[in-house]
Amino acid sequence: MEKTDILSLTLPELEEELIKAGEQKFRAKQIYEWLHVKKVTDFAEMSNISIKLRTKLDTIFCIKRLIVVKRLESYTDNTIKYLYGLSDGSHVESVLMEYKHGNSICISTQVGCKMGCKFCASAIAGFVRDLTPSEMLSEIYEAERDSGRHVDSVVLMGIGEPLDNFENTVKFLDILSSSEGRGMSLRHLSLSTCGIVPKIYDLASLKKGLTLSVSLHASSDEERSEIMPINRKWGIESLLKACRDYIDTTGRRISFEYAVIKGVNDSEAQADRLSDLLRGMNCHINLIPVNPIKERSYSADRKAVKRFKERLEKRGMNVTIRRTLGADINAACGQLRREYEMM
Ligand code: SAH
């Protein structure tokens, strides 16, 4: 029988598994602390548990790990990019960044992606599979072990579409925030979506308190559908309606991501249209000068990005340009995995 991946279990699920195995329920909390606070990688290290039970745990469960296949560390700002190997031979990426207020990690939620955004390297190689909650957690834990740093905040902005892997993502959030485990406040977590509208309503109704980032990238349906196929299914109007519902239900403001692409979406008229769309909403606009990928000719015009920002500000919008970290180890999202797998 295949062993159960113990890092994918919520506390109630682990309690249930232990009871099924004829053990006492309270053991689950002890084990949870070993797994998610002390982050041990072997049942033998769980020293307040009898050797007999440790041996038994080892026959029922496994503690899966990720392999650091490639590690790129920036000389300029200590950013570290990881290419992880998963147990089935697939790969995903994470990026660990240092800010004044603490360490933040950007993690992947799927191997590849189905969404097909034109400017995104993850989309080009297609979709392989969803990540498990255990694999998402391990992206954080392995980076902490490797770097010796403590992760303070998490962004789900790596490879994949988190709302297309909804169940595993929600379980990951539950495990990460469990007060018996790591207890991370989900106020320190952002989830980025290309706009799977029904799942935005579902996420809002769970009231988890996390920040929602929405990848908008255009201000008309025609232009958005051109670069983001998902827009043909759920257009801007229905997306913004779901966003308003998210703000009303959770009380959190939304962050709109806008990858600024030269000659595609960076004119002042487009900035005006964007501000008309978002006026009155409790939101923030994050401009990302597009990160060029080999397969496409997209680029960013720094001056146009600045003009775009000023135009939005003039119209009263709350806007920032994303800081570029790790510029010397630059690889657009998904590029590291793609280059490695093509070798
Ligand atoms: N699927 C989710 C999260 C992954 S992408 C989403 O679409 O939001 C994380 C962010 O990076 C998204 O805003 C995405 O549109 C953006 N992105 C992807 N490729 C990019 C590139 N080459 N340059 C700039 N931003 C990019």
Short mmCIF file of C-alpha atoms and ligand atoms in Angstrom, two decimals:
data_model
loop_
_atom_site.label_atom_id
_atom_site.label_comp_id
_atom_site.label_asym_id
_atom_site.label_seq_id
_atom_site.Cartn_x
_atom_site.Cartn_y
_atom_site.Cartn_z
CA MET A 1 0.00 0.00 0.00
CA GLU A 2 1.27 3.45 -0.86
CA LYS A 3 2.17 5.57 2.17
CA THR A 4 0.12 8.69 2.88
CA ASP A 5 1.88 12.02 2.27
CA ILE A 6 1.54 13.36 5.82
CA LEU A 7 2.32 17.01 4.95
CA SER A 8 -0.86 17.17 2.85
CA LEU A 9 -3.10 16.40 5.84
CA THR A 10 -4.99 19.06 7.79
CA LEU A 11 -5.00 18.56 11.56
CA PRO A 12 -8.52 17.03 11.65
CA GLU A 13 -7.49 14.65 8.84
CA LEU A 14 -4.36 13.59 10.73
CA GLU A 15 -6.43 13.04 13.88
CA GLU A 16 -8.79 10.84 11.93
CA GLU A 17 -5.93 8.82 10.42
CA LEU A 18 -4.42 8.25 13.87
CA ILE A 19 -7.73 7.12 15.34
CA LYS A 20 -8.13 4.72 12.40
CA ALA A 21 -4.69 3.33 13.23
CA GLY A 22 -5.76 2.74 16.84
CA GLU A 23 -3.77 5.65 18.26
CA GLN A 24 -4.82 8.55 20.49
CA LYS A 25 -6.08 11.74 18.89
CA PHE A 26 -3.83 14.12 20.92
CA ARG A 27 -0.76 12.67 19.23
CA ALA A 28 -1.78 14.53 16.07
CA LYS A 29 -0.95 17.91 17.65
CA GLN A 30 2.48 16.72 18.70
CA ILE A 31 3.19 15.35 15.24
CA TYR A 32 1.87 18.53 13.65
CA GLU A 33 4.34 20.61 15.63
CA TRP A 34 7.23 18.40 14.56
CA LEU A 35 6.18 18.66 10.93
CA HIS A 36 5.21 22.32 10.60
CA VAL A 37 7.12 24.15 13.35
CA LYS A 38 10.29 22.12 13.83
CA LYS A 39 10.09 20.94 10.21
CA VAL A 40 11.71 17.54 10.80
CA THR A 41 12.15 15.30 7.78
CA ASP A 42 12.20 11.94 9.57
CA PHE A 43 9.82 10.37 12.10
CA ALA A 44 12.91 9.24 14.07
CA GLU A 45 13.45 12.87 15.13
CA MET A 46 10.08 13.10 16.93
CA SER A 47 11.61 12.60 20.35
CA ASN A 48 8.48 13.02 22.52
CA ILE A 49 6.84 10.11 20.70
CA SER A 50 7.61 6.50 21.60
CA ILE A 51 9.91 4.55 19.30
CA LYS A 52 7.09 2.08 18.75
CA LEU A 53 4.73 4.76 17.46
CA ARG A 54 7.47 6.41 15.40
CA THR A 55 8.08 3.08 13.67
CA LYS A 56 4.36 2.65 13.11
CA LEU A 57 4.04 6.17 11.66
CA ASP A 58 6.85 5.33 9.28
CA THR A 59 4.89 2.38 7.91
CA ILE A 60 1.70 4.41 7.30
CA PHE A 61 3.01 7.85 6.31
CA CYS A 62 5.90 9.46 4.46
CA ILE A 63 7.38 12.96 4.80
CA LYS A 64 7.95 13.97 1.19
CA ARG A 65 10.70 16.39 0.23
CA LEU A 66 11.63 18.46 -2.80
CA ILE A 67 15.09 18.38 -4.30
CA VAL A 68 16.90 21.65 -4.95
CA VAL A 69 17.93 21.01 -8.57
CA LYS A 70 19.15 24.52 -9.25
CA ARG A 71 19.76 27.52 -7.02
CA LEU A 72 20.56 31.02 -8.26
CA GLU A 73 21.49 33.66 -5.70
CA SER A 74 21.60 37.34 -6.56
CA TYR A 75 24.77 39.27 -5.71
CA THR A 76 22.88 42.54 -5.49
CA ASP A 77 19.93 41.87 -3.17
CA ASN A 78 20.12 38.29 -1.79
CA THR A 79 17.17 37.04 -3.84
CA ILE A 80 17.36 33.26 -4.32
CA LYS A 81 15.58 31.41 -7.13
CA TYR A 82 15.02 27.70 -6.65
CA LEU A 83 14.28 25.08 -9.26
CA TYR A 84 12.79 22.15 -7.35
CA GLY A 85 12.54 18.54 -8.50
CA LEU A 86 9.33 16.71 -7.49
CA SER A 87 9.04 13.00 -6.82
CA ASP A 88 7.63 12.26 -10.31
CA GLY A 89 10.50 14.03 -12.08
CA SER A 90 8.58 17.29 -12.73
CA HIS A 91 9.98 20.70 -11.81
CA VAL A 92 8.65 23.93 -10.30
CA GLU A 93 10.16 27.26 -9.28
CA SER A 94 10.09 29.43 -6.18
CA VAL A 95 11.73 32.79 -5.48
CA LEU A 96 12.83 33.89 -2.01
CA MET A 97 13.10 37.68 -1.61
CA GLU A 98 14.41 39.90 1.18
CA TYR A 99 12.48 43.06 2.03
CA LYS A 100 12.91 45.54 4.88
CA HIS A 101 9.85 44.08 6.60
CA GLY A 102 10.95 40.44 6.22
CA ASN A 103 11.37 37.55 3.82
CA SER A 104 8.79 36.79 1.20
CA ILE A 105 8.53 33.72 -1.02
CA CYS A 106 6.78 33.39 -4.35
CA ILE A 107 5.66 29.80 -4.90
CA SER A 108 4.16 27.71 -7.71
CA THR A 109 0.78 25.99 -7.45
CA GLN A 110 0.83 23.78 -10.55
CA VAL A 111 3.38 22.13 -12.83
CA GLY A 112 2.78 24.21 -15.96
CA CYS A 113 -0.44 26.08 -16.59
CA LYS A 114 -3.58 25.77 -18.73
CA MET A 115 -4.39 29.46 -18.93
CA GLY A 116 -2.29 30.35 -21.98
CA CYS A 117 -1.49 34.02 -21.23
CA LYS A 118 0.59 35.14 -24.21
CA PHE A 119 3.37 36.91 -22.28
CA CYS A 120 3.91 34.15 -19.71
CA ALA A 121 6.66 31.53 -19.95
CA SER A 122 4.69 29.06 -17.80
CA ALA A 123 1.91 28.89 -20.36
CA ILE A 124 4.08 27.99 -23.31
CA ALA A 125 5.07 24.50 -22.18
CA GLY A 126 1.46 23.62 -21.29
CA PHE A 127 -0.02 21.94 -18.23
CA VAL A 128 1.32 18.83 -16.51
CA ARG A 129 -0.45 18.52 -13.13
CA ASP A 130 -1.65 20.19 -9.95
CA LEU A 131 0.67 20.51 -6.98
CA THR A 132 -0.39 18.85 -3.73
CA PRO A 133 -0.67 20.85 -0.48
CA SER A 134 2.49 19.04 0.68
CA GLU A 135 4.46 20.21 -2.36
CA MET A 136 3.31 23.82 -1.92
CA LEU A 137 4.31 23.78 1.77
CA SER A 138 7.62 22.14 0.93
CA GLU A 139 8.49 24.97 -1.47
CA ILE A 140 8.53 27.17 1.66
CA TYR A 141 10.12 24.67 4.06
CA GLU A 142 12.95 23.64 1.69
CA ALA A 143 13.80 27.30 0.97
CA GLU A 144 13.95 27.97 4.72
CA ARG A 145 16.16 24.94 5.34
CA ASP A 146 18.46 25.84 2.47
CA SER A 147 18.76 29.57 3.18
CA GLY A 148 18.53 29.58 6.97
CA ARG A 149 16.00 32.44 6.64
CA HIS A 150 12.49 32.54 8.07
CA VAL A 151 9.69 33.18 5.59
CA ASP A 152 7.31 35.91 6.80
CA SER A 153 5.01 36.22 3.83
CA VAL A 154 3.94 34.10 0.88
CA VAL A 155 2.70 34.99 -2.58
CA LEU A 156 1.03 32.46 -4.87
CA MET A 157 2.40 34.01 -8.05
CA GLY A 158 4.77 31.37 -9.37
CA ILE A 159 3.95 28.78 -12.03
CA GLY A 160 0.27 27.83 -12.33
CA GLU A 161 -3.17 29.22 -11.62
CA PRO A 162 -4.05 28.71 -7.93
CA LEU A 163 -7.81 28.95 -8.48
CA ASP A 164 -7.56 26.16 -11.09
CA ASN A 165 -6.17 24.00 -8.24
CA PHE A 166 -8.71 25.27 -5.75
CA GLU A 167 -9.12 22.37 -3.34
CA ASN A 168 -5.39 21.78 -2.83
CA THR A 169 -4.73 25.50 -2.53
CA VAL A 170 -7.38 25.93 0.17
CA LYS A 171 -6.01 22.93 2.04
CA PHE A 172 -2.52 24.42 1.79
CA LEU A 173 -3.88 27.67 3.30
CA ASP A 174 -5.56 25.73 6.12
CA ILE A 175 -2.39 23.81 6.99
CA LEU A 176 -0.13 26.88 6.78
CA SER A 177 -2.42 28.91 9.04
CA SER A 178 -3.30 26.17 11.53
CA SER A 179 -2.63 27.45 15.04
CA GLU A 180 -1.38 23.98 16.01
CA GLY A 181 1.22 24.17 13.25
CA ARG A 182 3.00 27.10 11.73
CA GLY A 183 0.12 29.47 12.46
CA MET A 184 0.86 31.93 9.68
CA SER A 185 -1.66 34.74 9.51
CA LEU A 186 -3.16 34.73 6.03
CA ARG A 187 -2.92 38.53 6.10
CA HIS A 188 0.65 37.77 5.06
CA LEU A 189 -0.42 35.81 2.02
CA SER A 190 -1.44 36.96 -1.46
CA LEU A 191 -3.05 34.82 -4.11
CA SER A 192 -2.83 35.90 -7.73
CA THR A 193 -5.41 34.83 -10.30
CA CYS A 194 -5.95 35.43 -14.00
CA GLY A 195 -9.67 35.66 -13.19
CA ILE A 196 -11.54 32.36 -12.75
CA VAL A 197 -14.72 34.17 -11.76
CA PRO A 198 -16.77 31.45 -9.96
CA LYS A 199 -13.75 30.56 -7.83
CA ILE A 200 -13.31 34.20 -6.77
CA TYR A 201 -16.82 34.03 -5.27
CA ASP A 202 -15.96 30.69 -3.62
CA LEU A 203 -12.76 32.10 -2.14
CA ALA A 204 -14.57 35.20 -0.86
CA SER A 205 -17.16 33.05 0.91
CA LEU A 206 -14.39 31.22 2.81
CA LYS A 207 -13.34 34.56 4.37
CA LYS A 208 -9.75 33.55 4.88
CA GLY A 209 -8.47 37.11 5.05
CA LEU A 210 -5.84 36.75 2.38
CA THR A 211 -5.07 39.40 -0.22
CA LEU A 212 -6.39 38.77 -3.69
CA SER A 213 -4.33 39.92 -6.66
CA VAL A 214 -6.04 39.95 -10.02
CA SER A 215 -4.05 39.88 -13.23
CA LEU A 216 -5.89 42.44 -15.34
CA HIS A 217 -3.28 43.58 -17.91
CA ALA A 218 -5.79 45.31 -20.19
CA SER A 219 -8.74 47.68 -19.99
CA SER A 220 -11.01 46.41 -22.77
CA ASP A 221 -12.34 42.93 -23.52
CA GLU A 222 -10.93 43.00 -27.02
CA GLU A 223 -7.41 43.77 -25.83
CA ARG A 224 -7.56 41.47 -22.83
CA SER A 225 -8.84 38.49 -24.84
CA GLU A 226 -5.93 38.98 -27.23
CA ILE A 227 -3.32 38.37 -24.50
CA MET A 228 -5.36 36.37 -21.95
CA PRO A 229 -7.61 33.60 -23.38
CA ILE A 230 -9.47 33.29 -20.03
CA ASN A 231 -11.13 36.62 -20.85
CA ARG A 232 -13.16 34.93 -23.60
CA LYS A 233 -14.85 32.90 -20.90
CA TRP A 234 -15.19 35.57 -18.22
CA GLY A 235 -14.96 39.13 -19.52
CA ILE A 236 -13.90 42.24 -17.63
CA GLU A 237 -17.39 43.16 -16.45
CA SER A 238 -18.06 39.81 -14.76
CA LEU A 239 -14.50 39.76 -13.38
CA LEU A 240 -14.87 43.20 -11.77
CA LYS A 241 -18.28 42.24 -10.38
CA ALA A 242 -16.64 39.26 -8.66
CA CYS A 243 -13.87 41.56 -7.39
CA ARG A 244 -16.42 43.95 -5.88
CA ASP A 245 -18.08 40.99 -4.19
CA TYR A 246 -14.68 39.90 -2.82
CA ILE A 247 -14.06 43.39 -1.38
CA ASP A 248 -17.57 43.59 0.14
CA THR A 249 -17.47 40.07 1.62
CA THR A 250 -13.94 40.13 3.02
CA GLY A 251 -13.32 43.82 3.69
CA ARG A 252 -9.95 43.48 1.95
CA ARG A 253 -8.80 45.65 -0.91
CA ILE A 254 -7.79 44.03 -4.19
CA SER A 255 -4.50 44.44 -5.96
CA PHE A 256 -4.70 44.59 -9.76
CA GLU A 257 -1.61 43.43 -11.62
CA TYR A 258 -0.89 45.15 -14.92
CA ALA A 259 2.06 43.91 -16.99
CA VAL A 260 2.97 46.94 -19.07
CA ILE A 261 3.84 45.90 -22.62
CA LYS A 262 5.30 48.33 -25.15
CA GLY A 263 2.85 49.16 -27.91
CA VAL A 264 0.22 46.76 -26.53
CA ASN A 265 -1.26 48.32 -23.38
CA ASP A 266 0.95 51.26 -22.37
CA SER A 267 -0.68 54.33 -23.98
CA GLU A 268 -2.12 57.24 -22.00
CA ALA A 269 -5.55 56.55 -23.48
CA GLN A 270 -5.33 53.00 -22.09
CA ALA A 271 -4.33 54.41 -18.69
CA ASP A 272 -7.41 56.63 -18.77
CA ARG A 273 -9.64 53.70 -19.66
CA LEU A 274 -8.12 51.64 -16.84
CA SER A 275 -8.79 54.37 -14.30
CA ASP A 276 -12.41 54.66 -15.55
CA LEU A 277 -12.84 50.91 -15.04
CA LEU A 278 -11.49 50.84 -11.50
CA ARG A 279 -12.68 54.20 -10.20
CA GLY A 280 -14.37 53.97 -6.80
CA MET A 281 -13.09 50.48 -6.05
CA ASN A 282 -11.04 49.78 -2.93
CA CYS A 283 -7.99 48.71 -4.90
CA HIS A 284 -4.38 49.17 -5.72
CA ILE A 285 -2.73 48.91 -9.15
CA ASN A 286 0.63 47.21 -9.42
CA LEU A 287 2.42 47.93 -12.69
CA ILE A 288 4.92 45.26 -13.78
CA PRO A 289 7.19 46.24 -16.67
CA VAL A 290 6.77 43.07 -18.76
CA ASN A 291 9.57 40.59 -18.32
CA PRO A 292 10.66 39.63 -21.84
CA ILE A 293 10.54 35.91 -22.65
CA LYS A 294 12.43 34.25 -25.47
CA GLU A 295 9.38 32.94 -27.28
CA ARG A 296 7.72 36.36 -27.77
CA SER A 297 8.79 39.82 -28.82
CA TYR A 298 7.15 41.65 -25.90
CA SER A 299 9.20 44.31 -24.13
CA ALA A 300 8.70 47.18 -21.71
CA ASP A 301 9.38 50.85 -22.37
CA ARG A 302 10.47 52.28 -19.01
CA LYS A 303 9.48 55.82 -19.94
CA ALA A 304 6.03 54.70 -21.03
CA VAL A 305 5.62 52.79 -17.74
CA LYS A 306 6.43 55.97 -15.81
CA ARG A 307 4.04 58.01 -17.95
CA PHE A 308 1.35 55.37 -17.46
CA LYS A 309 1.81 55.54 -13.70
CA GLU A 310 1.68 59.34 -13.62
CA ARG A 311 -1.45 59.36 -15.72
CA LEU A 312 -3.18 56.95 -13.33
CA GLU A 313 -2.05 58.97 -10.32
CA LYS A 314 -3.37 62.17 -11.87
CA ARG A 315 -6.72 60.46 -12.05
CA GLY A 316 -6.59 59.58 -8.36
CA MET A 317 -5.57 55.94 -8.58
CA ASN A 318 -3.44 54.16 -6.02
CA VAL A 319 -0.52 52.80 -8.07
CA THR A 320 3.02 51.45 -7.74
CA ILE A 321 5.62 50.03 -10.11
CA ARG A 322 6.82 46.64 -8.92
CA ARG A 323 10.38 46.70 -7.68
CA THR A 324 12.65 44.36 -9.59
CA LEU A 325 14.53 42.01 -7.29
CA GLY A 326 17.24 39.63 -8.39
CA ALA A 327 17.76 41.44 -11.70
CA ASP A 328 21.13 39.72 -12.18
CA ILE A 329 19.51 36.26 -11.95
CA ASN A 330 16.58 37.31 -14.02
CA ALA A 331 14.44 34.60 -15.49
CA ALA A 332 10.79 35.34 -16.19
CA CYS A 333 8.30 33.26 -14.26
CA GLY A 334 8.47 29.70 -15.57
CA GLN A 335 11.59 30.31 -17.64
CA LEU A 336 13.98 28.46 -15.35
CA ARG A 337 11.89 25.29 -15.47
CA ARG A 338 11.43 25.55 -19.21
CA GLU A 339 15.13 26.01 -19.93
CA TYR A 340 16.03 23.11 -17.65
CA GLU A 341 13.52 20.70 -19.15
CA MET A 342 14.60 21.55 -22.69
CA MET A 343 18.27 20.74 -21.97
N1 SAH B 1 -1.94 32.37 -12.67
C1 SAH B 1 -1.83 33.44 -11.74
C2 SAH B 1 -0.52 33.49 -10.98
C3 SAH B 1 0.76 33.24 -11.72
S1 SAH B 1 1.46 34.51 -12.69
C4 SAH B 1 -2.13 34.75 -12.41
O1 SAH B 1 -2.35 34.78 -13.62
O2 SAH B 1 -2.23 35.77 -11.73
C5 SAH B 1 1.88 35.81 -11.58
C6 SAH B 1 1.83 37.18 -12.22
O3 SAH B 1 2.90 37.38 -13.14
C7 SAH B 1 0.56 37.42 -13.01
O4 SAH B 1 0.10 38.73 -12.79
C8 SAH B 1 1.04 37.24 -14.43
O5 SAH B 1 0.15 37.80 -15.35
C9 SAH B 1 2.39 37.89 -14.36
N2 SAH B 1 3.32 37.54 -15.44
C10 SAH B 1 3.48 36.38 -16.06
N3 SAH B 1 4.44 36.46 -17.01
C11 SAH B 1 4.90 37.72 -16.95
C12 SAH B 1 5.91 38.42 -17.67
N4 SAH B 1 6.61 37.84 -18.65
N5 SAH B 1 6.12 39.71 -17.33
C13 SAH B 1 5.41 40.31 -16.36
N6 SAH B 1 4.46 39.70 -15.65
C14 SAH B 1 4.20 38.42 -15.95
#
